[in-house]
Coordinates of C-alpha atoms in Angstrom, one line a residue:
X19 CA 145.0 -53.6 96.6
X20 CA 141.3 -53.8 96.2
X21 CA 139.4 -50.6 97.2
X22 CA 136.5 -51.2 99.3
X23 CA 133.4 -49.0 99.0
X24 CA 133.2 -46.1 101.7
X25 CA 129.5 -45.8 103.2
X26 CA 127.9 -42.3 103.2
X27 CA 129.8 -40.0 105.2
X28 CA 126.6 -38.1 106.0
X29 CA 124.9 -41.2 107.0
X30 CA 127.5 -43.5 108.5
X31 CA 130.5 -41.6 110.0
X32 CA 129.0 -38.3 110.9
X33 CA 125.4 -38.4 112.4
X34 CA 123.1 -35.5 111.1
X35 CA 122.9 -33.5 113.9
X36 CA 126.6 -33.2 114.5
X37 CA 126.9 -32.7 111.0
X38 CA 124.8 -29.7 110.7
X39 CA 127.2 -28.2 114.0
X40 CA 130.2 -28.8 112.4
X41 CA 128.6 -27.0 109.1
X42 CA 127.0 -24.3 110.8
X43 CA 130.7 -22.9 112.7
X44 CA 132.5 -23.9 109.5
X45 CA 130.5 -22.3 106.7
X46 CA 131.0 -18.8 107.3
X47 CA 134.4 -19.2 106.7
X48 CA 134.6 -19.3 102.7
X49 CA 138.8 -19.8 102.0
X50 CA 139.3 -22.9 104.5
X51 CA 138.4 -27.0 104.1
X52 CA 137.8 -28.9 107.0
X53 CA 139.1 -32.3 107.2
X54 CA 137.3 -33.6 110.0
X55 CA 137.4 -37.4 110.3
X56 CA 140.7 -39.1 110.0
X57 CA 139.7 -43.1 110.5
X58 CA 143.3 -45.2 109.9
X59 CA 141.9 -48.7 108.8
X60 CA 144.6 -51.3 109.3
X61 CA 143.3 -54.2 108.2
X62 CA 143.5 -52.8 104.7
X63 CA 146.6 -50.5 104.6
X64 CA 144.8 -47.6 103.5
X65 CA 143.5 -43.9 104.8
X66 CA 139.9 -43.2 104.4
X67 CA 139.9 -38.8 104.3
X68 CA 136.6 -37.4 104.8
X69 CA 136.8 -33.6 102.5
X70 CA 133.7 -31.2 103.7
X71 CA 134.0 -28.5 101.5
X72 CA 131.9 -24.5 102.4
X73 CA 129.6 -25.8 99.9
X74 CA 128.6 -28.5 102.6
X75 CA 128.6 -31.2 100.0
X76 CA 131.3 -33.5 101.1
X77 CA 132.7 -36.3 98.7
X78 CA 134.5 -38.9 99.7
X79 CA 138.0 -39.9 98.7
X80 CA 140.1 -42.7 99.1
X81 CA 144.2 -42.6 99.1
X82 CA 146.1 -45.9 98.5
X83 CA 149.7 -45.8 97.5
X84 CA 149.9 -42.4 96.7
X85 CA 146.6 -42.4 94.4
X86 CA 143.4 -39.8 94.6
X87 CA 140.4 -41.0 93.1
X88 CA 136.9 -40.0 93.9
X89 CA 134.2 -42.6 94.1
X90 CA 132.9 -42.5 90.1
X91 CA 131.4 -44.4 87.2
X92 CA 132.0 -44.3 83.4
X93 CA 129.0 -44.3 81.4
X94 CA 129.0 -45.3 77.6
X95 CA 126.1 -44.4 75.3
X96 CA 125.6 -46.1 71.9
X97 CA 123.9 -44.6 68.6
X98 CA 120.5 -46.0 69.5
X99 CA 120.8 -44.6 72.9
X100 CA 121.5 -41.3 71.9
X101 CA 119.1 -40.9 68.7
X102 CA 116.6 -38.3 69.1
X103 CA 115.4 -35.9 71.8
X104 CA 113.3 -39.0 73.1
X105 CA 117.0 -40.7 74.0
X106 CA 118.7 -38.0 75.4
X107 CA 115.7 -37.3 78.2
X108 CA 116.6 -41.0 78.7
X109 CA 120.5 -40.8 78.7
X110 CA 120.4 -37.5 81.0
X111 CA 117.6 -39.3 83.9
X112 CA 120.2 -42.1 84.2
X113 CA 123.1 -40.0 84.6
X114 CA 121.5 -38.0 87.2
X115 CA 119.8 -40.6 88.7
X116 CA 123.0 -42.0 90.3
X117 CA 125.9 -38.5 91.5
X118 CA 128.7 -41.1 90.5
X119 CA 127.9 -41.4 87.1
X120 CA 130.2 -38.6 86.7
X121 CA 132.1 -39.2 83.1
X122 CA 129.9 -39.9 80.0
X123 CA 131.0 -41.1 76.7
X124 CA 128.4 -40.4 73.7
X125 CA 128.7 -42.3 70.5
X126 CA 126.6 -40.3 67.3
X127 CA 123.0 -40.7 66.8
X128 CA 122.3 -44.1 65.7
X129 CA 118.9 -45.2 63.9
X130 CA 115.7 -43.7 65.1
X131 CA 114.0 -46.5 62.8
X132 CA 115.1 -49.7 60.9
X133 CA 114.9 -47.3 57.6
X134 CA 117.2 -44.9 59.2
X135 CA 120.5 -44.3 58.2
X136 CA 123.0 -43.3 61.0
X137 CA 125.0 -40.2 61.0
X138 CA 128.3 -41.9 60.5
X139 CA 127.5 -43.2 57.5
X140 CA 125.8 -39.7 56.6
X141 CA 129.5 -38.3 57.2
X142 CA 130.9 -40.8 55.3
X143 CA 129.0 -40.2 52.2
X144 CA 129.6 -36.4 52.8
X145 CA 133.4 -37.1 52.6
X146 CA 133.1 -39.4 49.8
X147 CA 131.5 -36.5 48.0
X148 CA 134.0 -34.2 48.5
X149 CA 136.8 -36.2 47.8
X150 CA 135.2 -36.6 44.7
X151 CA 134.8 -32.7 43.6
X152 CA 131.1 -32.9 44.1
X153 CA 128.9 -30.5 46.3
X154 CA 127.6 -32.0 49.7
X155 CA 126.1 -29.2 50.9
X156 CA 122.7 -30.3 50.9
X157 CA 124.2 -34.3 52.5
X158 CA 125.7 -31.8 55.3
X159 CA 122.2 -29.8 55.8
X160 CA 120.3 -33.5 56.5
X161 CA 123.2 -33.8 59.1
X162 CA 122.9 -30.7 60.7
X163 CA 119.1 -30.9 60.4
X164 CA 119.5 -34.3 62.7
X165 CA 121.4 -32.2 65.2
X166 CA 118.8 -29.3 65.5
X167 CA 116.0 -31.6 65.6
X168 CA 117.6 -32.8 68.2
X169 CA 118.4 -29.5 70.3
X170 CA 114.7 -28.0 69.5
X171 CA 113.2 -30.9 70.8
X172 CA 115.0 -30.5 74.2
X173 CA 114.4 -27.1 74.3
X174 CA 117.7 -25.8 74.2
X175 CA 119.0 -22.5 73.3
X176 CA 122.3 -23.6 71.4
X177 CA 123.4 -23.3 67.6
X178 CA 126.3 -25.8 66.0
X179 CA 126.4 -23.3 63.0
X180 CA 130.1 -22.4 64.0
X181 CA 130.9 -26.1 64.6
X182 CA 129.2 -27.3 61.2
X183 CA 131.0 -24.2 59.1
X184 CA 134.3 -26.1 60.1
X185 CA 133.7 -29.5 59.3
X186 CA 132.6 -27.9 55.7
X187 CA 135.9 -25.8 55.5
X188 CA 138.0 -29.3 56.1
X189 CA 136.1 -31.2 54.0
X190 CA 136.5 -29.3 51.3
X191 CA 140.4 -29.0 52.2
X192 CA 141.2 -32.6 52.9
X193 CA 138.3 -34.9 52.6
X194 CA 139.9 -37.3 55.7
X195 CA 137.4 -40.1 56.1
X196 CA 138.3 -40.5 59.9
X197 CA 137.9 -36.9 60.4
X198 CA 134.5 -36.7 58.9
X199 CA 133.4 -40.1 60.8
X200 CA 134.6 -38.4 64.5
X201 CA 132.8 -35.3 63.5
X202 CA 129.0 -37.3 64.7
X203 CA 130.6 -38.2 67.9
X204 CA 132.6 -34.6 68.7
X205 CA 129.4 -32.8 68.1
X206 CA 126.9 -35.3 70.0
X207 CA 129.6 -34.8 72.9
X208 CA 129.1 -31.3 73.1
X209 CA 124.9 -31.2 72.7
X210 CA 125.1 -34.0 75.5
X211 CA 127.4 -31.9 77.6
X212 CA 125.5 -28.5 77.4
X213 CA 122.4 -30.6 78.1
X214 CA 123.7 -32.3 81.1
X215 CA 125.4 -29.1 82.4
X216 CA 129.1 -31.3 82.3
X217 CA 132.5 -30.2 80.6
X218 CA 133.0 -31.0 77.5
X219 CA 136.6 -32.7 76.6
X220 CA 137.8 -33.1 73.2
X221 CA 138.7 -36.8 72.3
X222 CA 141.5 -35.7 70.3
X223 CA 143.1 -34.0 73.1
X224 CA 143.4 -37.2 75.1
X225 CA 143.8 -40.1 73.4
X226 CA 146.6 -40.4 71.4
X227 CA 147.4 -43.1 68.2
X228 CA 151.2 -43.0 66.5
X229 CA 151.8 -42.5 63.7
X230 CA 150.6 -46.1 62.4
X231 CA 147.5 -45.4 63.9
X232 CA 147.7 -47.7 66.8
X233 CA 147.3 -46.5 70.0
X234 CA 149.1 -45.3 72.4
X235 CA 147.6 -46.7 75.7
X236 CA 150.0 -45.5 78.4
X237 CA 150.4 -42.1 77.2
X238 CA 146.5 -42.0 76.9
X239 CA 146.0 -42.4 80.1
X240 CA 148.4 -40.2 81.3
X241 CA 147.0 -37.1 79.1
X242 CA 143.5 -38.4 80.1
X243 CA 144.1 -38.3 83.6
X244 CA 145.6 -35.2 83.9
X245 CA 143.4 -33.6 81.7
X246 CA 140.7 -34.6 84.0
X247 CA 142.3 -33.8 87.1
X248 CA 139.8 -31.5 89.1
X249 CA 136.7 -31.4 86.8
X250 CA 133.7 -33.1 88.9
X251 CA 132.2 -34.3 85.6
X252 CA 132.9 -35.0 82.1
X253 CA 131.8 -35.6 78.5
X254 CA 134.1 -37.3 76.3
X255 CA 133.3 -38.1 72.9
X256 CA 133.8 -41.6 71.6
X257 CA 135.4 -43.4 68.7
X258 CA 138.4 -41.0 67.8
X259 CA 141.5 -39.3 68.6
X260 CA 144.5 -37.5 67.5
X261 CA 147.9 -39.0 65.9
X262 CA 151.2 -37.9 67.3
X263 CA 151.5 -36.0 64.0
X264 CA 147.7 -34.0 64.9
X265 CA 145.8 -36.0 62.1
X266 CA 142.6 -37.5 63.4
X267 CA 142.2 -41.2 64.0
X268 CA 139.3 -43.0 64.8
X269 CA 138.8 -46.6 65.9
X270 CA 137.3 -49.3 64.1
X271 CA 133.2 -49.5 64.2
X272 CA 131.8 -49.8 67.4
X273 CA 135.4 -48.1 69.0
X274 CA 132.8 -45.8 71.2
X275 CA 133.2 -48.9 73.6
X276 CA 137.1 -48.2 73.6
X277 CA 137.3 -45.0 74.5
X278 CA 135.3 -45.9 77.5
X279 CA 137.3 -48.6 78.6
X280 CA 140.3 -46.1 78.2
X281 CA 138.6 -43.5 80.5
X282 CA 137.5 -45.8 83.0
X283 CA 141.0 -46.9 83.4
X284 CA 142.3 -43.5 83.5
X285 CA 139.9 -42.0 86.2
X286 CA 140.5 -45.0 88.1
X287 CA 136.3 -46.1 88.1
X288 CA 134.8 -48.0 90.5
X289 CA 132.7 -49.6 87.2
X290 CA 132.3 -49.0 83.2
X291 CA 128.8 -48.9 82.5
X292 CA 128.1 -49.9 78.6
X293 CA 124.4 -48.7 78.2
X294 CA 123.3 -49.8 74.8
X295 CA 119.7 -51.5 73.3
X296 CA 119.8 -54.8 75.1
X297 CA 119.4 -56.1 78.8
X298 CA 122.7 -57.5 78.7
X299 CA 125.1 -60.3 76.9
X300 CA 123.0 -62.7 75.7
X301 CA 123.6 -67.1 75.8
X302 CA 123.2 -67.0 71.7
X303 CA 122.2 -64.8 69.2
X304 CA 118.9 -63.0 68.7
X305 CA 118.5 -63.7 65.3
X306 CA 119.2 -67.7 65.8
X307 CA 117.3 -68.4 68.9
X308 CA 114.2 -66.9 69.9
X309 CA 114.1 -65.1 73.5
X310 CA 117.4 -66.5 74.6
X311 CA 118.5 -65.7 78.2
X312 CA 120.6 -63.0 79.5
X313 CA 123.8 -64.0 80.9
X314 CA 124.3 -62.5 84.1
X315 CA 127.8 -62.3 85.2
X316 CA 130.4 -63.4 82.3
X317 CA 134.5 -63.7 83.2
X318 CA 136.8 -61.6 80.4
X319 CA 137.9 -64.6 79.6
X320 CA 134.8 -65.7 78.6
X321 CA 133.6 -62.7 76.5
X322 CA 137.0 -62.8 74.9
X323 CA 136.3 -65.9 73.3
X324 CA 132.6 -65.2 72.1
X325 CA 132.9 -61.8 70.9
X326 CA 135.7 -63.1 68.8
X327 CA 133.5 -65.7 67.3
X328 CA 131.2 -62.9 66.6
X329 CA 128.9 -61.6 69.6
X330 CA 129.4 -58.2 69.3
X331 CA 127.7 -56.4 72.0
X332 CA 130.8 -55.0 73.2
X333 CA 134.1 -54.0 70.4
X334 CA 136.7 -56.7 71.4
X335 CA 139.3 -54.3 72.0
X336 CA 137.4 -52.5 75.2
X337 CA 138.5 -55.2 77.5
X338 CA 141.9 -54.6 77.9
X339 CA 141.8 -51.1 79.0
X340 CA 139.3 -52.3 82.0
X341 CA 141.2 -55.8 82.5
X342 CA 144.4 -55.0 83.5
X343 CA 143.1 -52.2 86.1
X344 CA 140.5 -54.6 87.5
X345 CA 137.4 -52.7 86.6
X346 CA 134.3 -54.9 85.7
X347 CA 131.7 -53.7 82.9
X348 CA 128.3 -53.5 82.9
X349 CA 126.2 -53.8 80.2
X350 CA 122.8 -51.6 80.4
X351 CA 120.0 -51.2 78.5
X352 CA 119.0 -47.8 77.9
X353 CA 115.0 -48.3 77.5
X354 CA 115.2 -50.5 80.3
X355 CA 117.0 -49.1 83.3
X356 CA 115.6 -51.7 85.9
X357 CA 117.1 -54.3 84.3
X358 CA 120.2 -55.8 85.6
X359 CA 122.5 -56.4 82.9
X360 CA 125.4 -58.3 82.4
X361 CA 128.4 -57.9 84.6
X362 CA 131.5 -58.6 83.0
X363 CA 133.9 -59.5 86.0
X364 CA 137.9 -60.6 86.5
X365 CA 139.0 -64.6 85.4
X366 CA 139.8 -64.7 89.1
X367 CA 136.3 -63.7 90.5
X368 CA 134.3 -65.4 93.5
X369 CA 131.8 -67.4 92.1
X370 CA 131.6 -69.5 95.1
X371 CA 128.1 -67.2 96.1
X372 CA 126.7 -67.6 92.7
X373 CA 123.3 -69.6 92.3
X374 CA 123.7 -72.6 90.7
X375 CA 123.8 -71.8 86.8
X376 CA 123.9 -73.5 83.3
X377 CA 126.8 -75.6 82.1
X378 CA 127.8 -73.3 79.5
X379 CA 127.7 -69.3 79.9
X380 CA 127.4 -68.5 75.6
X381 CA 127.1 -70.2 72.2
X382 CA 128.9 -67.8 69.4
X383 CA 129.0 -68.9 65.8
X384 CA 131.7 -67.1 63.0
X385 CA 131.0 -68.1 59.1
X386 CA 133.7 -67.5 56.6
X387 CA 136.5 -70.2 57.0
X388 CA 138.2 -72.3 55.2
X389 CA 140.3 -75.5 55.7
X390 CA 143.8 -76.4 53.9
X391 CA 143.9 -79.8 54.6
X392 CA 146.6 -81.7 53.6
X393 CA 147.8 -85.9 53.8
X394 CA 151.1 -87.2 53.9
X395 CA 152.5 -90.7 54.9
X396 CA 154.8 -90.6 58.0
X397 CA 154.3 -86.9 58.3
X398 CA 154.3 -87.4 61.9
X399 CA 158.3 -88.9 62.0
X400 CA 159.2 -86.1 59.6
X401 CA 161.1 -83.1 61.7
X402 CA 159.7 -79.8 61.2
X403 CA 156.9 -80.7 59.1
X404 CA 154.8 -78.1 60.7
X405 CA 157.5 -75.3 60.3
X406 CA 157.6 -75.5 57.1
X407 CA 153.7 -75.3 56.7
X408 CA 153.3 -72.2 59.1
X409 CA 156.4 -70.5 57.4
X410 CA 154.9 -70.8 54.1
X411 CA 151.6 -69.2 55.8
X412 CA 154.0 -66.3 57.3
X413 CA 155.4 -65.6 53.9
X414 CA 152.2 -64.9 52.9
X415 CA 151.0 -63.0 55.6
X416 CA 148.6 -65.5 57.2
X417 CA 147.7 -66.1 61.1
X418 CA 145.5 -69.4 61.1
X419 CA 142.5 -70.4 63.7
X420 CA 143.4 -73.5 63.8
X421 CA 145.8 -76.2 63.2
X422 CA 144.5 -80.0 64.1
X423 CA 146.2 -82.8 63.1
X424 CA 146.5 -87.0 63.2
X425 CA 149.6 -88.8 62.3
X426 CA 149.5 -88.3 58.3
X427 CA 147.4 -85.1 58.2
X428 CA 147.0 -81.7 58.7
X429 CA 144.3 -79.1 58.4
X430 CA 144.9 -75.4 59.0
X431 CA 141.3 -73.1 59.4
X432 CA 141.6 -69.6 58.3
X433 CA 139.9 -66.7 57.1
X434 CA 138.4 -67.2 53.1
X435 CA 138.9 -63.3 53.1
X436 CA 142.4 -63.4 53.7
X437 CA 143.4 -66.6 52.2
X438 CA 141.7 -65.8 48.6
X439 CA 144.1 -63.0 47.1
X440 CA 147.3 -65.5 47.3
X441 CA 145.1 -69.1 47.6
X442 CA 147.0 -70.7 44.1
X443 CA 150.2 -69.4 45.7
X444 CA 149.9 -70.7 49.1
X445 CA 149.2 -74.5 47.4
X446 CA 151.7 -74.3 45.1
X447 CA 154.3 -73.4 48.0
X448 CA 153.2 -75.7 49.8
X449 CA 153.5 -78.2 47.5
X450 CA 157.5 -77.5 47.1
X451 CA 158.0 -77.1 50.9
X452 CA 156.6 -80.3 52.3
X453 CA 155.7 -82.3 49.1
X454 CA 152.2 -83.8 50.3
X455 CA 150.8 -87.2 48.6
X456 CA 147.1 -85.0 48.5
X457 CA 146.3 -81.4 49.2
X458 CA 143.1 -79.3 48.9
X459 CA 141.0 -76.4 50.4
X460 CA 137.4 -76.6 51.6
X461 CA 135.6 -73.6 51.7
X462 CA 132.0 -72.5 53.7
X463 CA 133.1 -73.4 56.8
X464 CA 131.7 -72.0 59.5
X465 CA 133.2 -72.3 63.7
X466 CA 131.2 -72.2 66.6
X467 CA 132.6 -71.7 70.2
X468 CA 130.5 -73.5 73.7
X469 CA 132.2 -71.2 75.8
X470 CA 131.3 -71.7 79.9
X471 CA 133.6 -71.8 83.0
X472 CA 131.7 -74.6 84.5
X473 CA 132.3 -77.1 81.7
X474 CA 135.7 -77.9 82.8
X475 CA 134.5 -79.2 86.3
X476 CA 130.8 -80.7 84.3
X477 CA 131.3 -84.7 83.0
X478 CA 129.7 -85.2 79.7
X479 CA 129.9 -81.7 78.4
X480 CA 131.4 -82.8 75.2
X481 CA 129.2 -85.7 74.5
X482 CA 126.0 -83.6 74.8
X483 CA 127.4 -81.0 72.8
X484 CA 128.2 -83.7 69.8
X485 CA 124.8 -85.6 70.8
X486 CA 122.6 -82.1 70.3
X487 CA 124.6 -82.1 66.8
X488 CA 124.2 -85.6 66.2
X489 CA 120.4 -85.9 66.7
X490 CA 119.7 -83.1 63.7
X491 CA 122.3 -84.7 61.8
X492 CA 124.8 -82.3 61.4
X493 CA 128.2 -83.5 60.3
X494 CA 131.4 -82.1 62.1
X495 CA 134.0 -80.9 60.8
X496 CA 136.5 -79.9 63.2
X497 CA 136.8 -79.9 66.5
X498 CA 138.9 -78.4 68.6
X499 CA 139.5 -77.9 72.8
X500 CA 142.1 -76.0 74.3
X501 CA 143.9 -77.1 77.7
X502 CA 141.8 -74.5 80.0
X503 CA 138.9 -76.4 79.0
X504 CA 136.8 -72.9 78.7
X505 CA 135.1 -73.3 75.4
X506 CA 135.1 -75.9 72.9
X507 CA 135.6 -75.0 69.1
X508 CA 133.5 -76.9 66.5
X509 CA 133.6 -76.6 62.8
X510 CA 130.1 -77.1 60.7
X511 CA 129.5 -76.4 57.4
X512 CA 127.9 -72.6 57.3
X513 CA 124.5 -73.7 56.3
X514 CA 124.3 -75.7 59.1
X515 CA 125.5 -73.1 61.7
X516 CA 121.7 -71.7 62.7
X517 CA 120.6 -75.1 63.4
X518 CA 123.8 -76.3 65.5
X519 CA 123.7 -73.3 67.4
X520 CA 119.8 -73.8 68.3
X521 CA 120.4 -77.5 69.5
X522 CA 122.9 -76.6 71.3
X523 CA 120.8 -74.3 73.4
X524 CA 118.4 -76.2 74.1
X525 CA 120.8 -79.3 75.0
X526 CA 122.2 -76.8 77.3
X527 CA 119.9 -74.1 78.1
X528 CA 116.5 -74.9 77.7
X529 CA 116.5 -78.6 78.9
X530 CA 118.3 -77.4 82.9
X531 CA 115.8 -74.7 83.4

């Protein structure tokens, strides 16, 4: 069941004056709570408990099926966000601008400039050095230097000599790459949590990876909630964890997002706020289109399918986490506050309320593909034609995008990347499994995904997409639409990609404003 959002006790279900009654008899006696509004709410099948503690702050709690969780956001802060003294008076006004903003998860410092190079890859080089026999003292000091400038520009009275003197020590020992990486995030999570005045939690004693390095979500949240069990606030460093066998693991780039996702999930949040550089998901890329428009509320479905065509303001796998508890994301932008954002919402959310929109909801373009197409009279009567094609892919250890077809042929899009270390062997056995009259491979192929929830319920989607592409003369490739009728998949060659992309938002975008 959905929990509804209590109002202010102090405000709503206890006026001030008898408030400050009840406080006054009460706070003299400093070993005993007082639980003193008990309102049984039916209609929802839940207990609202009202806890005023001798403190007299009183923090409201809701109990459904057995479950305590206190009204509470998880913020995320990128590298950009978290740069330089500048960022961190940012980062710290937001968080205490807002008393549920109560768990924090720092990435490392990111770029203060375009020229700038980001701690991780700092740490990177300083492990690469080691495990190369050669002194990185002096690629450690520049690292460490980041971090003070950091601390005396805030004005703090704190030293990471102790913390730095370790990371030298295991370096030298066992040059792990995904230790040194998850050393930028561990020590920006303790600065941040000094700074703010929060507890500081160790990554690597809450999230937990097997062996294999995958990760072990259930048993993560189950450390991470007990771990957090009674602390009113919380910094939690992103990006790594700890292996069953006590090895440091760290996500893939960008895996700051998933640890989020994982402690939103685990403290049960009400949101997951994903403060970065940007104002939001945006319809189309930045780099493409000039000034395109913020997307304001975007289904997980949705975002699914364009950041795995290549938006990547949020790491694909930080959905999950928050999807299956039902916890919608917000993207922030850290410079801009007072902007809205994106909200990233349930598949099954009311949209009924929502203004009239744009057709589509994002236009995401992936280059890199290629196309084994192959011909072959009365393939279509032959049984297990396709079988023997995807086994032969299998043997080799290839998943393909896509797989249209007519009656005598077949193409099969997949990654170039993966395809070119076995390319002569996957023809030739191909060859001997289904014996084609002509097969070949086209290369520089390039997809792009019209992803939107309204186009399934919008005549003519389609057409203008293929029109927009037609009128600048762009040949198509491939298409491709999938039975949900959420996106639409169309193959262009990659040099043409920019252009489709930028007719197709202003088919879409531009032209129903």
């Amino acid at each position: 069941m959905t929990e509804r959002r209590v109002p202010s006790a102090r405000s709503t279900l206890c006026p001030p004056p008898a408030y400050k009654r009840i406080h006054q008899k009460y706070n003299s006696e400093p070993r005993f709570f007082l639980f003193f509004h008990l309102l049984i709410l039916a209609e929802f099948s839940y207990i609202i408990v009202i806890v005023k503690q001798i403190s007299g702050c009183m923090n409201v709690y809701s109990i459904n099926k057995g479950m305590i969780a206190m009204a509470n956001k998880v913020v995320k802060f990128g590298g950009s966000s978290l740069a330089d003294a500048d960022q961190f008076r940012k980062v710290a006004d937001i968080i205490k601008s807002d008393d549920k903003r109560r768990y924090v998860v720092p990435s490392a410092p990111g770029k203060r400039f375009s020229a700038d190079v980001k701690v991780t890859d700092m740490l990177y080089k300083c492990c690469e050095l080691a495990g190369s026999g050669v002194d990185f003292s002096a690629d450690l000091q520049l690292i460490k230097d980041r971090y003070n400038g950091i601390i005396e520009g805030l004005g703090m009275d704190m030293s990471l000599d102790e913390e730095f003197d370790t990371i030298a020590k295991e370096l030298k020992a066992r040059p792990a790459r995904d230790y040194a990486a998850s050393r930028g995030e561990f020590l920006n999570g303790k600065l941040l949590a000094r700074y703010l005045g929060f507890n500081f939690v160790d990554a690597a004693d809450v999230i937990i990876f097997d062996t294999k390095g995958s990760l072990l979500l259930e048993d993560t949240v189950k450390t991470m909630r007990e771990k957090l069990r009674g602390l009113d606030n919380a910094v939690i460093p992103g990006f790594y964890g700890r292996t069953t066998e006590g090895y440091i693991k760290t996500f893939s780039r960008g895996g700051s997002d998933v640890t989020g996702s994982i402690v939103a999930n685990a403290v049960r949040a009400d949101i997951y706020e994903n403060w970065t550089d940007v104002s939001g998901f945006l319809v189309a890329d930045p780099r493409i289109v000039e000034n395109p428009d913020v997307i304001g509320t975007i289904t997980y479905r949705e975002l699914r399918e364009l950041a795995y065509m290549g938006a990547s303001v949020l790491h694909e796998d930080a959905i999950f986490p928050v999807r299956s508890a039902g916890i919608p994301i917000n993207i922030r932008n850290t410079n801009r506050p007072q902007d809205a954002g994106t909200m990233i919402v349930s598949n099954d959310y009311d949209f009924s309320k929502e203004s009239l929109s744009h057709t589509i909801t994002g236009i995401a373009g992936k280059k890199g593909f290629s196309t084994i197409n192959i011909e072959k009279a009365m393939m279509n009567n032959e049984t297990g034609f396709g079988m023997k094609v995807l086994k032969v892919l299998y043997d080799n250890g290839l998943s393909f995008e896509h797989m249209p077809s007519g009656i005598d042929t077949m193409s099969i899009t997949l990654s170039t990347d993966k395809l070119e270390p076995v390319r002569d062997k996957v023809i030739s056995e191909l060859r001997k499994a289904v014996e084609p009259d002509h097969i070949e491979i086209e290369d520089g192929i390039a997809m792009l995904a019209v992803v939107g929830r309204r186009m399934k319920n919008t005549r003519g989607t389609v057409a203008r997409i293929f029109a927009s592409l037609a009128h600048a003369r762009i040949n198509v490739k491939l298409i491709d639409q999938g039975s949900s009728e959420l996106n639409v998949i169309v193959g262009v060659s990659e040099n043409d990609l920019p252009e489709a992309i930028r007719r197709i938002y202003d088919m879409f975008i531009n032209s129903e404003k």
